Short mmCIF file of C-alpha atoms in Angstrom, two decimals:
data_model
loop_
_atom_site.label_atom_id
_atom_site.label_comp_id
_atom_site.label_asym_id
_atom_site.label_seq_id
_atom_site.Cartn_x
_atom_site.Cartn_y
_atom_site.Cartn_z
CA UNK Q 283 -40.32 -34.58 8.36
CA UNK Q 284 -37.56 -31.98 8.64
CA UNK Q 285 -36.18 -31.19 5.04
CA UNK Q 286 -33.94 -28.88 5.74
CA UNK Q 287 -32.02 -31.24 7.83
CA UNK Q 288 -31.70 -33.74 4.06
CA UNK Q 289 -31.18 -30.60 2.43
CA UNK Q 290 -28.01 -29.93 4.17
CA UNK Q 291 -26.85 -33.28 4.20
CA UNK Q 292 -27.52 -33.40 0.49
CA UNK Q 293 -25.29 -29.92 -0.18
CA UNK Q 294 -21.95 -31.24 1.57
CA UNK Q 295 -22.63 -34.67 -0.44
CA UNK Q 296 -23.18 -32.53 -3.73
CA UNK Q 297 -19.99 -30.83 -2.94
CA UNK Q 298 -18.22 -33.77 -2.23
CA UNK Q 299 -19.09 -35.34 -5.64
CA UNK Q 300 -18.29 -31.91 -7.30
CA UNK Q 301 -14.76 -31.59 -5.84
CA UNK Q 302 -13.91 -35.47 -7.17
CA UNK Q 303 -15.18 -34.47 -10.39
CA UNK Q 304 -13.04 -31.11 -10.65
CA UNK Q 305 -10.25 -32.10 -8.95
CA UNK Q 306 -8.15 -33.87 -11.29
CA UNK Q 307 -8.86 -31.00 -14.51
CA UNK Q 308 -7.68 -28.14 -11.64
CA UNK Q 309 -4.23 -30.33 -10.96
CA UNK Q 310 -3.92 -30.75 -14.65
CA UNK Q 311 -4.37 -26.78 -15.57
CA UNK Q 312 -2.39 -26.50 -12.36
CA UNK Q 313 0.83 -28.09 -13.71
CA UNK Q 314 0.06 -27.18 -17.08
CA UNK Q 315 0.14 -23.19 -16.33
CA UNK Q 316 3.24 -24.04 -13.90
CA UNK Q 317 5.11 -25.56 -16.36
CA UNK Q 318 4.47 -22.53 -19.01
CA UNK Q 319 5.17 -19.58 -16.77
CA UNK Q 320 7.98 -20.94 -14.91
CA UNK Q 321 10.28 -21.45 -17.98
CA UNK Q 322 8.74 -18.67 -19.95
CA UNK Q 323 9.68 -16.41 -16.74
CA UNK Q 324 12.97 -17.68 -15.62
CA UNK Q 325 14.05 -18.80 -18.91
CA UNK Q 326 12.37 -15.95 -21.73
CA UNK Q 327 12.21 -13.49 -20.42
CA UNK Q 328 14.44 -10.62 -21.05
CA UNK Q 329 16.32 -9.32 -17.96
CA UNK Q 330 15.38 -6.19 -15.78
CA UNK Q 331 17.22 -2.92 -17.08
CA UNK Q 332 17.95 -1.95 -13.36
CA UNK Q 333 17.55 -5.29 -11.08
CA UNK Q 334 19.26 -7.85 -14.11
CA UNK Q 335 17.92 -11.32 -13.27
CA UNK Q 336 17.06 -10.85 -9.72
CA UNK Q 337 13.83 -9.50 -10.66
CA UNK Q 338 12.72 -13.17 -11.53
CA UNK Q 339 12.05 -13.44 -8.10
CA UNK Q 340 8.85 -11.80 -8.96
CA UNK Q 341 7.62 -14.42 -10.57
CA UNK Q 342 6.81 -16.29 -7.27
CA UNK Q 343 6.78 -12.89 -4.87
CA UNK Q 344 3.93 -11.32 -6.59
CA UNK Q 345 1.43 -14.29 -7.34
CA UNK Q 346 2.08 -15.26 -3.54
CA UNK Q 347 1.43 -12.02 -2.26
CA UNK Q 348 -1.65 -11.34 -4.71
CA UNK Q 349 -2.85 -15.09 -3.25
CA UNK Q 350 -2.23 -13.73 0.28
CA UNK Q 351 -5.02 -10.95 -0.09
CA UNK Q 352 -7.69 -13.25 -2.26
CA UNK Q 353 -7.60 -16.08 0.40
CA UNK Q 354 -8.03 -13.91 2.83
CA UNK Q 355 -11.26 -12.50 1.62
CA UNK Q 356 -12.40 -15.42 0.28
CA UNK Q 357 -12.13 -16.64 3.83
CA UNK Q 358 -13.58 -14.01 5.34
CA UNK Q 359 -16.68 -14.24 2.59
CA UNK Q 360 -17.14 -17.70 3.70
CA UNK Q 361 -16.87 -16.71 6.88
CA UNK Q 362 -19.75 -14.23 6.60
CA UNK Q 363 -22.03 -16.79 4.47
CA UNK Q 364 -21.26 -18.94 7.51
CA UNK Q 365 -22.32 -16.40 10.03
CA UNK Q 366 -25.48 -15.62 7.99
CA UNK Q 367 -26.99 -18.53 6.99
CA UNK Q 368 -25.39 -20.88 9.13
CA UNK Q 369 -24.43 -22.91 5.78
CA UNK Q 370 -21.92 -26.02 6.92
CA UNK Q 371 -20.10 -25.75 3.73
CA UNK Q 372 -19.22 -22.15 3.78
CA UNK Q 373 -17.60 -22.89 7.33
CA UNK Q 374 -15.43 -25.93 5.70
CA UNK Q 375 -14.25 -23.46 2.96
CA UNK Q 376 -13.63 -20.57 5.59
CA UNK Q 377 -11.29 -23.40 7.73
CA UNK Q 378 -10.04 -25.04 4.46
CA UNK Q 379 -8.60 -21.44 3.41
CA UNK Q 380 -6.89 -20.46 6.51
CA UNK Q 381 -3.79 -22.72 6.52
CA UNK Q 382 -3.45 -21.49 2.55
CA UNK Q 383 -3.95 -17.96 2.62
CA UNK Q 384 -0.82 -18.15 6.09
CA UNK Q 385 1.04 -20.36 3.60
CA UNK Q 386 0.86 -17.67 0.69
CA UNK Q 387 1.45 -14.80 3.16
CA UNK Q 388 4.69 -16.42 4.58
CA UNK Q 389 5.90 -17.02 0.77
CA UNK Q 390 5.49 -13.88 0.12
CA UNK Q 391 7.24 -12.28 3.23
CA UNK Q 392 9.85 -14.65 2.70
CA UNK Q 393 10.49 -14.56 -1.10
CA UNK Q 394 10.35 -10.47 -0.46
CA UNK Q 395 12.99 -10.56 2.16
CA UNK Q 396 15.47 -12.96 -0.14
CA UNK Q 397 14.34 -9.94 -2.86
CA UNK Q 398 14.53 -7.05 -0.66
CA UNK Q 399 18.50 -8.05 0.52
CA UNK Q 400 20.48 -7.27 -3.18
CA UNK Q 401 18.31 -4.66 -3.86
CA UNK Q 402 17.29 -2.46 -1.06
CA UNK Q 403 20.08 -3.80 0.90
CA UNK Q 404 18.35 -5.03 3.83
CA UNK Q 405 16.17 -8.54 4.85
CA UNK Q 406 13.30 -6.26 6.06
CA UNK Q 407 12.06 -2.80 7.04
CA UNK Q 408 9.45 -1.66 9.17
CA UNK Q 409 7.69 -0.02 6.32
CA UNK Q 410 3.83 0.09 5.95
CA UNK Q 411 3.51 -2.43 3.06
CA UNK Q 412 5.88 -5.01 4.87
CA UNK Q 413 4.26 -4.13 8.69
CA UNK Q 414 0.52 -5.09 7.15
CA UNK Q 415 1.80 -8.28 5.09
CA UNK Q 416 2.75 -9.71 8.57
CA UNK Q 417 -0.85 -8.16 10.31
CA UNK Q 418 -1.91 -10.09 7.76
CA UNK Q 419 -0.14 -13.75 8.46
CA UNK Q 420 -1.02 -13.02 12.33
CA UNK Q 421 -4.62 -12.73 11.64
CA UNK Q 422 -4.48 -15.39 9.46
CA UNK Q 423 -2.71 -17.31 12.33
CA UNK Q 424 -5.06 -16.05 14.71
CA UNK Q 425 -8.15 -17.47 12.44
CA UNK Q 426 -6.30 -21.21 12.42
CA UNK Q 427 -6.04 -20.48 16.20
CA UNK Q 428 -9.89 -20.01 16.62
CA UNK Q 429 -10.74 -22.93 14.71
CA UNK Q 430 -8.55 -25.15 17.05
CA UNK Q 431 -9.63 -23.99 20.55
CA UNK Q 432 -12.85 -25.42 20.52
CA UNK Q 433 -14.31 -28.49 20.70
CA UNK Q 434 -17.67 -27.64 19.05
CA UNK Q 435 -16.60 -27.15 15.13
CA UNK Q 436 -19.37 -24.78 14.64
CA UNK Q 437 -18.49 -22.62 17.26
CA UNK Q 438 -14.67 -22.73 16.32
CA UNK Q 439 -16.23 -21.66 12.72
CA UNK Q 440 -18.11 -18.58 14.23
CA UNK Q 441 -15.19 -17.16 16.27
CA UNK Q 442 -13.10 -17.55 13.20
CA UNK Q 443 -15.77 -15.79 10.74
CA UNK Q 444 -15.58 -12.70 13.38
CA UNK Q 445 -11.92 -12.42 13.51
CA UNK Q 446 -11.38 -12.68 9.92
CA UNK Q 447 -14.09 -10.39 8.80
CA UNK Q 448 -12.76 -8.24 11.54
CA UNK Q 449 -9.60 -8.50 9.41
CA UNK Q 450 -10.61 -7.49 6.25
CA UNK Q 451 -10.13 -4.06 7.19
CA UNK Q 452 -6.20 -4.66 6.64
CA UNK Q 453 -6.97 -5.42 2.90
CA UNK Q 454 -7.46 -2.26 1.29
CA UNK Q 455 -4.39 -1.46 4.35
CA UNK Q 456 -2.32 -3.46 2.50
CA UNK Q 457 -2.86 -2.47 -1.06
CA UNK Q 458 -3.14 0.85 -0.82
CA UNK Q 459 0.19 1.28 1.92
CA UNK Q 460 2.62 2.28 -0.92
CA UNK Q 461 0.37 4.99 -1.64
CA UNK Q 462 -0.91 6.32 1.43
CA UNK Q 463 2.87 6.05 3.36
CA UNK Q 464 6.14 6.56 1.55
CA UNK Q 465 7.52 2.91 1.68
CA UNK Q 466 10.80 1.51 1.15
CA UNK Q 467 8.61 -1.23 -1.12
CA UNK Q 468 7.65 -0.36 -4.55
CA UNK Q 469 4.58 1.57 -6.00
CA UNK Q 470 1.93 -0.79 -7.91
CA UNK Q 471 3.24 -1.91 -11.16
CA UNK Q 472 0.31 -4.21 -12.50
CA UNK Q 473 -2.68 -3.58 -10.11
CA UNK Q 474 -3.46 0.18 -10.84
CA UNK Q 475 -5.73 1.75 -13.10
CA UNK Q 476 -3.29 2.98 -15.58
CA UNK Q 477 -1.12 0.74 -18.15
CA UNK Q 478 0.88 -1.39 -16.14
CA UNK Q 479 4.46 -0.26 -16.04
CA UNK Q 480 6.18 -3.58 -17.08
CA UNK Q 481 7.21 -4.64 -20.31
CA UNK Q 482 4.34 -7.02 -22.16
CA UNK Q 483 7.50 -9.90 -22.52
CA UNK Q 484 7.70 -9.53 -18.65
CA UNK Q 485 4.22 -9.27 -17.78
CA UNK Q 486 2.57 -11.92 -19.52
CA UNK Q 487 5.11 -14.76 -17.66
CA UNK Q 488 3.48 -12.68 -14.79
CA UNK Q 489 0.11 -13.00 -15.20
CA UNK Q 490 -0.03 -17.19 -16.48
CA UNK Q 491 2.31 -17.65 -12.80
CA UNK Q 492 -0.71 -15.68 -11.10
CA UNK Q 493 -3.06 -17.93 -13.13
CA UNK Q 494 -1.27 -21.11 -12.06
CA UNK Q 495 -1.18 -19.97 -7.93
CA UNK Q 496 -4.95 -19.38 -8.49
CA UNK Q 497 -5.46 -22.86 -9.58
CA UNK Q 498 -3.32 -24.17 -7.18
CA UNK Q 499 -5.62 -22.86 -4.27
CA UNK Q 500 -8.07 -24.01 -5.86
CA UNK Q 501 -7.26 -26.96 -6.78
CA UNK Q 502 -5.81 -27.41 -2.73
CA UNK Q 503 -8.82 -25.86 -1.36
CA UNK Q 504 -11.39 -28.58 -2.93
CA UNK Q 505 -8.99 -31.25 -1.80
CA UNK Q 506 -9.09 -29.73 1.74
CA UNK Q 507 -13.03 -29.51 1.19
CA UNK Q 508 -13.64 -33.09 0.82
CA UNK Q 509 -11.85 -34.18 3.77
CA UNK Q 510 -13.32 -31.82 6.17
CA UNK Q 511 -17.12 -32.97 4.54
CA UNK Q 512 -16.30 -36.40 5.23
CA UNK Q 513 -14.84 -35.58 8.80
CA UNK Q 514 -18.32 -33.50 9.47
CA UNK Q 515 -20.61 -35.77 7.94
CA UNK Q 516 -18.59 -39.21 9.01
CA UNK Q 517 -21.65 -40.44 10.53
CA UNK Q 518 -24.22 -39.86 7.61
CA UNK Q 519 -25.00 -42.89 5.62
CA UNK Q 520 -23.80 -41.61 2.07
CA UNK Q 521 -20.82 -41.55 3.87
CA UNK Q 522 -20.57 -44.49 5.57
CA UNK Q 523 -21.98 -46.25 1.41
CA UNK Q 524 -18.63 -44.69 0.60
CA UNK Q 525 -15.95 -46.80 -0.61
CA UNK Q 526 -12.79 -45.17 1.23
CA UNK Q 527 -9.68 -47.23 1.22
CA UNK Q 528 -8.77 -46.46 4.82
CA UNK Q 529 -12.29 -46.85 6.67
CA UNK Q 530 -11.28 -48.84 9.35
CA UNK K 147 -26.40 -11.19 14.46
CA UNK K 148 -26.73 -7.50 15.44
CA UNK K 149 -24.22 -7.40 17.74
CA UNK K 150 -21.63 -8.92 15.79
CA UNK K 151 -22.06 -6.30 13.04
CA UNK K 152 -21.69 -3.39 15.50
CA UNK K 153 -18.52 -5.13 16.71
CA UNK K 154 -16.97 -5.36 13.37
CA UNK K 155 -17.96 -1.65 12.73
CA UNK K 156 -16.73 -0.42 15.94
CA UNK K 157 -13.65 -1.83 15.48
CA UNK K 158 -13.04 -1.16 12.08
CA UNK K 159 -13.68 2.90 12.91
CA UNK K 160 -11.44 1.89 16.10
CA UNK K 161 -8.99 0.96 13.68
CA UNK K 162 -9.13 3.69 11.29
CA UNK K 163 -9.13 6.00 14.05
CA UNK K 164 -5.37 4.48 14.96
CA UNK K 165 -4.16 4.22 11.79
CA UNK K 166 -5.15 8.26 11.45
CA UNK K 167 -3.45 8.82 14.82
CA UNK K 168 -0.32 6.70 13.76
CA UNK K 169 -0.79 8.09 10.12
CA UNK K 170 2.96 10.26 10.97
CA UNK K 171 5.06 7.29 12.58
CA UNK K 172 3.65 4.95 9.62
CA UNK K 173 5.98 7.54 7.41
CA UNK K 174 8.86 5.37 6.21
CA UNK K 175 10.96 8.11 5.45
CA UNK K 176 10.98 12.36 5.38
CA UNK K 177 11.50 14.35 1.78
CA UNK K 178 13.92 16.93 1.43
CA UNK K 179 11.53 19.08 1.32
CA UNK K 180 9.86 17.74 4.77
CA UNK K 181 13.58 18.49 6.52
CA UNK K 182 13.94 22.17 5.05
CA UNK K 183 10.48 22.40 6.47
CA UNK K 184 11.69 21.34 9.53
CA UNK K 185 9.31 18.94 10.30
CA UNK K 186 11.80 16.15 10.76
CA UNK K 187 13.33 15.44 14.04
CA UNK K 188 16.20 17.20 14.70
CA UNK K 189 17.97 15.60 17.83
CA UNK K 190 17.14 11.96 16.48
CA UNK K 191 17.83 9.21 14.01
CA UNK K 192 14.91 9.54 11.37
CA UNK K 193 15.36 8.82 7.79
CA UNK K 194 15.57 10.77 4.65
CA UNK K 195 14.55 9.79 1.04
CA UNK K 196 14.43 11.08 -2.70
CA UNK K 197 16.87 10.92 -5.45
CA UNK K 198 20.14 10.74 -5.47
CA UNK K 199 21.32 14.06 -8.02
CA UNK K 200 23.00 13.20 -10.88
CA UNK K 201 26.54 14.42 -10.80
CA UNK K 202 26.85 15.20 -6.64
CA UNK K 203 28.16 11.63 -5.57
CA UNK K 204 32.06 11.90 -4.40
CA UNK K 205 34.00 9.18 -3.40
CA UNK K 206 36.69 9.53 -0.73
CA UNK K 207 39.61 7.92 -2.54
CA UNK K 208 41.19 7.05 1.17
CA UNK K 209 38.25 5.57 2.50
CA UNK K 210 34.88 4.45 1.96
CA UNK K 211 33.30 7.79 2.75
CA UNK K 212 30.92 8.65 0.20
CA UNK K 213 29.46 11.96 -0.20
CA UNK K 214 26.20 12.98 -2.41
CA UNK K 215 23.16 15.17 -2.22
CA UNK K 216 19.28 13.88 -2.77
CA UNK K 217 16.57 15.87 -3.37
CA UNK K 218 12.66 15.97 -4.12
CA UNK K 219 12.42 17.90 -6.99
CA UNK K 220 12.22 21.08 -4.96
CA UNK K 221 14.98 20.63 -1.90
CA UNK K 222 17.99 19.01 -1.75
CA UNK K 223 19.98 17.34 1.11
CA UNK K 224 23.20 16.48 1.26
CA UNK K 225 24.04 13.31 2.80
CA UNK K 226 27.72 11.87 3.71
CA UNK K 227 27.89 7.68 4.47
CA UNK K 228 30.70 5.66 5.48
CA UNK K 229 30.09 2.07 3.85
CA UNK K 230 28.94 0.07 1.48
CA UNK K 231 26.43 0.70 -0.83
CA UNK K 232 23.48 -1.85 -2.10
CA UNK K 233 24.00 -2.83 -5.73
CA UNK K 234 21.27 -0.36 -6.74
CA UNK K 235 22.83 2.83 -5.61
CA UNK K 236 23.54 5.24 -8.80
CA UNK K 237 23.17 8.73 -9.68
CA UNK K 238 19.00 9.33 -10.52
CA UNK K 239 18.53 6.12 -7.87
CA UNK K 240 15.77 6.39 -5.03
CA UNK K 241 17.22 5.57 -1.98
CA UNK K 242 16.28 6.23 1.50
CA UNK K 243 18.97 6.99 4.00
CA UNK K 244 19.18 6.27 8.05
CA UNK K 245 20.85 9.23 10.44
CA UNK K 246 20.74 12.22 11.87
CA UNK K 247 21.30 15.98 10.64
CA UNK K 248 24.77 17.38 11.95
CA UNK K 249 24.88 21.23 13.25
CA UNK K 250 25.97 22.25 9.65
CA UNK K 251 22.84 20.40 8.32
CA UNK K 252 24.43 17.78 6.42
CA UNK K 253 22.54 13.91 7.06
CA UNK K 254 25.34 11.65 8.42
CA UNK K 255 23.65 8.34 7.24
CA UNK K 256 24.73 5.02 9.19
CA UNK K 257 22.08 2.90 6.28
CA UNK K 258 21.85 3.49 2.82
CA UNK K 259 18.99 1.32 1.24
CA UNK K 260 18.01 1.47 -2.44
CA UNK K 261 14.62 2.54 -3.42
CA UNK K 262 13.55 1.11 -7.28
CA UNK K 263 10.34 1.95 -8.64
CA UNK K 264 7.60 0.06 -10.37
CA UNK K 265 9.05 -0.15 -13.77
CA UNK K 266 10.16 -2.91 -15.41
CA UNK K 267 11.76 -3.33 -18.95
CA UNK K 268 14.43 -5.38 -20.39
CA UNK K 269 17.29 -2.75 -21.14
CA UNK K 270 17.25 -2.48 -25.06
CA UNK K 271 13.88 -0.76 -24.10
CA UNK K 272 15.27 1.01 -21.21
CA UNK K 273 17.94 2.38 -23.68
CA UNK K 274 15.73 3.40 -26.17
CA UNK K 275 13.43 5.17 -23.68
CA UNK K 276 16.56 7.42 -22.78
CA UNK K 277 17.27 7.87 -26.03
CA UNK K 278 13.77 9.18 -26.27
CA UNK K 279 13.53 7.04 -29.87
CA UNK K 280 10.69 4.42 -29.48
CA UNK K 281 8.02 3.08 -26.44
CA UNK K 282 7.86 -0.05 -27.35
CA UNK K 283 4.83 -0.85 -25.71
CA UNK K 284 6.01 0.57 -22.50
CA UNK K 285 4.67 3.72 -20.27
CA UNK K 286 8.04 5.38 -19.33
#
């Protein structure tokens, strides 16, 4: 008898099971920490003393961008766990995060152009915190690419683990642009060492929107999970004991 | 399993190793300083930030020529534009500026963009920062 052949059967079904149970307390703390930060930071709080009520824009710019960068290396982590140990379920998570992390990165770029017009006065700069952000939706991009071309899931999940570990270099790139370059984007204002420089009435609005993207992922991400366990494992038989409405 | 790790640490020096070579071009904009230097280029567009001095901006009342000096802390520039500003431009604003330095060494901008830094406070607080009376849980 081969156990490790059960024992990965009986990981993706453990999974499975987990994901149904967490699922519906994630979209619950989901809308719950939406619904707090959205009116306590476009409605509460006070208005910027230099950018008035444009600033709000933050309130969706910075969670997407901070989501942009933890995707990504969860991806790449489950990429590497993939790599290593050839575990199925860290290459469902690596191909689960992909189309996320590009969907936070193009929020981002996009909510920071809409911001970037009134203020700076232009859509976009070739500046080296803007230049990475989009490194960073191509690579993303390029990972969702890998996972496509080929036929053999496995092998897509390999070629996409090396590309986006590959990528992780850009990271610390991207964080660490508006102090390494002079950039037409801002310094740090939260993620530094020191006191952040933003008022507490405007940073705490910040912070439960961050908390709410976070749960978003992941409540998305175990959604994305359990379809891409039942696609792999279609065939096994705690599968096919299932009771899903649209077996055919 | 090797391999793969050598790959990913060949590129990533192969990478750092650009980004080092690139490390000047990745320079959004030259300080006042950097141009008094003379290490900005002088027979091209490049573009020149810092703050805008308090006091040095003159309007042309005929036009929309503008006129105003930045400066570093240590060099100033003075910079003429023909245009319209972005919401953010004041006296004691960052802003970086796209041109070229005329024989006379003034920078005849064709962009003005507005710089703002990483502070954010409603503006009671702002106020009473200026007015140097409380901090109000905020780091100036």
């Amino acid at each position: 008898m081969n156990f490790a052949f059960l024992h990965k059967y009986a990981s993706l079904m453990h999974a499975y099971r987990l994901s149904r149970t967490l699922t519906p307390w994630l979209a619950g703390l989901t809308l719950a920490l939406f619904a707090w930060g959205l009116v306590s930071g476009l409605v509460f709080a006070p208005a910027d003393y230099q950018q008035g009520e444009s600033f709000r824009i933050m309130y969706v710019h910075v969670p997407s961008a901070w989501m942009s960068m933890f995707v990504y290396v969860t991806m790449a982590a489950a990429g590497g766990a993939a790599l290593v140990w050839k575990l199925k379920l860290a290459e469902i998570v690596a191909r689960a995060c992909a189309p996320l992390g590009a969907s936070f990165t193009f929020l981002a770029l996009v909510t920071g152009s809409l911001w970037g017009k009134p203020m700076w006065g232009t859509w976009w700069v070739w500046d080296a915190r803007l230049t990475s952000e989009l490194i960073l939706l191509f690579l993303y991009l390029g990972v969702m690419a890998l996972h496509g071309a080929f036929d053999d899931r496995r092998a897509a999940a390999r070629a996409g683990a090396v590309l986006s570990l590959i990528g992780v270099v850009n990271i610390p790139i991207i964080h660490f642009s508006v102090e390494w370059w002079s950039t037409l984007h801002q310094g740090a204002t939260v993620t530094k060492f020191d006191k952040p420089s933003i008022h507490i009435d405007m940073l705490i609005p910040l912070l439960v929107m961050i908390a709410a993207f976070q749960c978003y992922f992941f409540w998305n991400l175990l959604v994305r999970v359990r379809a891409q366990i039942l696609e792999y494992d279609r065939n096994a038989a705690w599968v096919r004991e299932l009771d899903l409405p649209t077996r055919a | 399993m090797l391999v793969i790790g050598l790959g990913v640490l060949g590129i990533g020096v192969a990478v750092a190793l650009i980004l080092a070579a690139f490390n000047q071009n990745l320079m959004y904009f030259y300080s006042p300083s950097e141009v008094a230097r003379g290490e900005a280029p002088g027979n091209r567009a490049f573009r020149l930030g810092g703050m805008v001095v308090k006091g040095s901006v003159q309007r042309d009342p005929q036009d929309l020529t503008v006129r105003f000096a930045v400066t570093d802390f240590a060099q100033q520039r003075t910079v003429t534009y023909k245009g319209i500003l972005p919401d953010l431009f004041r006296e004691g604003q960052g802003i970086v500026a796209i041109g070229q330095l005329d024989p006379g060494g003034v920078f005849v901008a064709s962009e003005v963009l507005a710089k703002h830094d990483e502070n954010y406070m409603p503006p009671e607080v702002a106020q009473a920062l200026k007015d140097g009376k409380a901090q109000a849980g905020m780091k100036p």
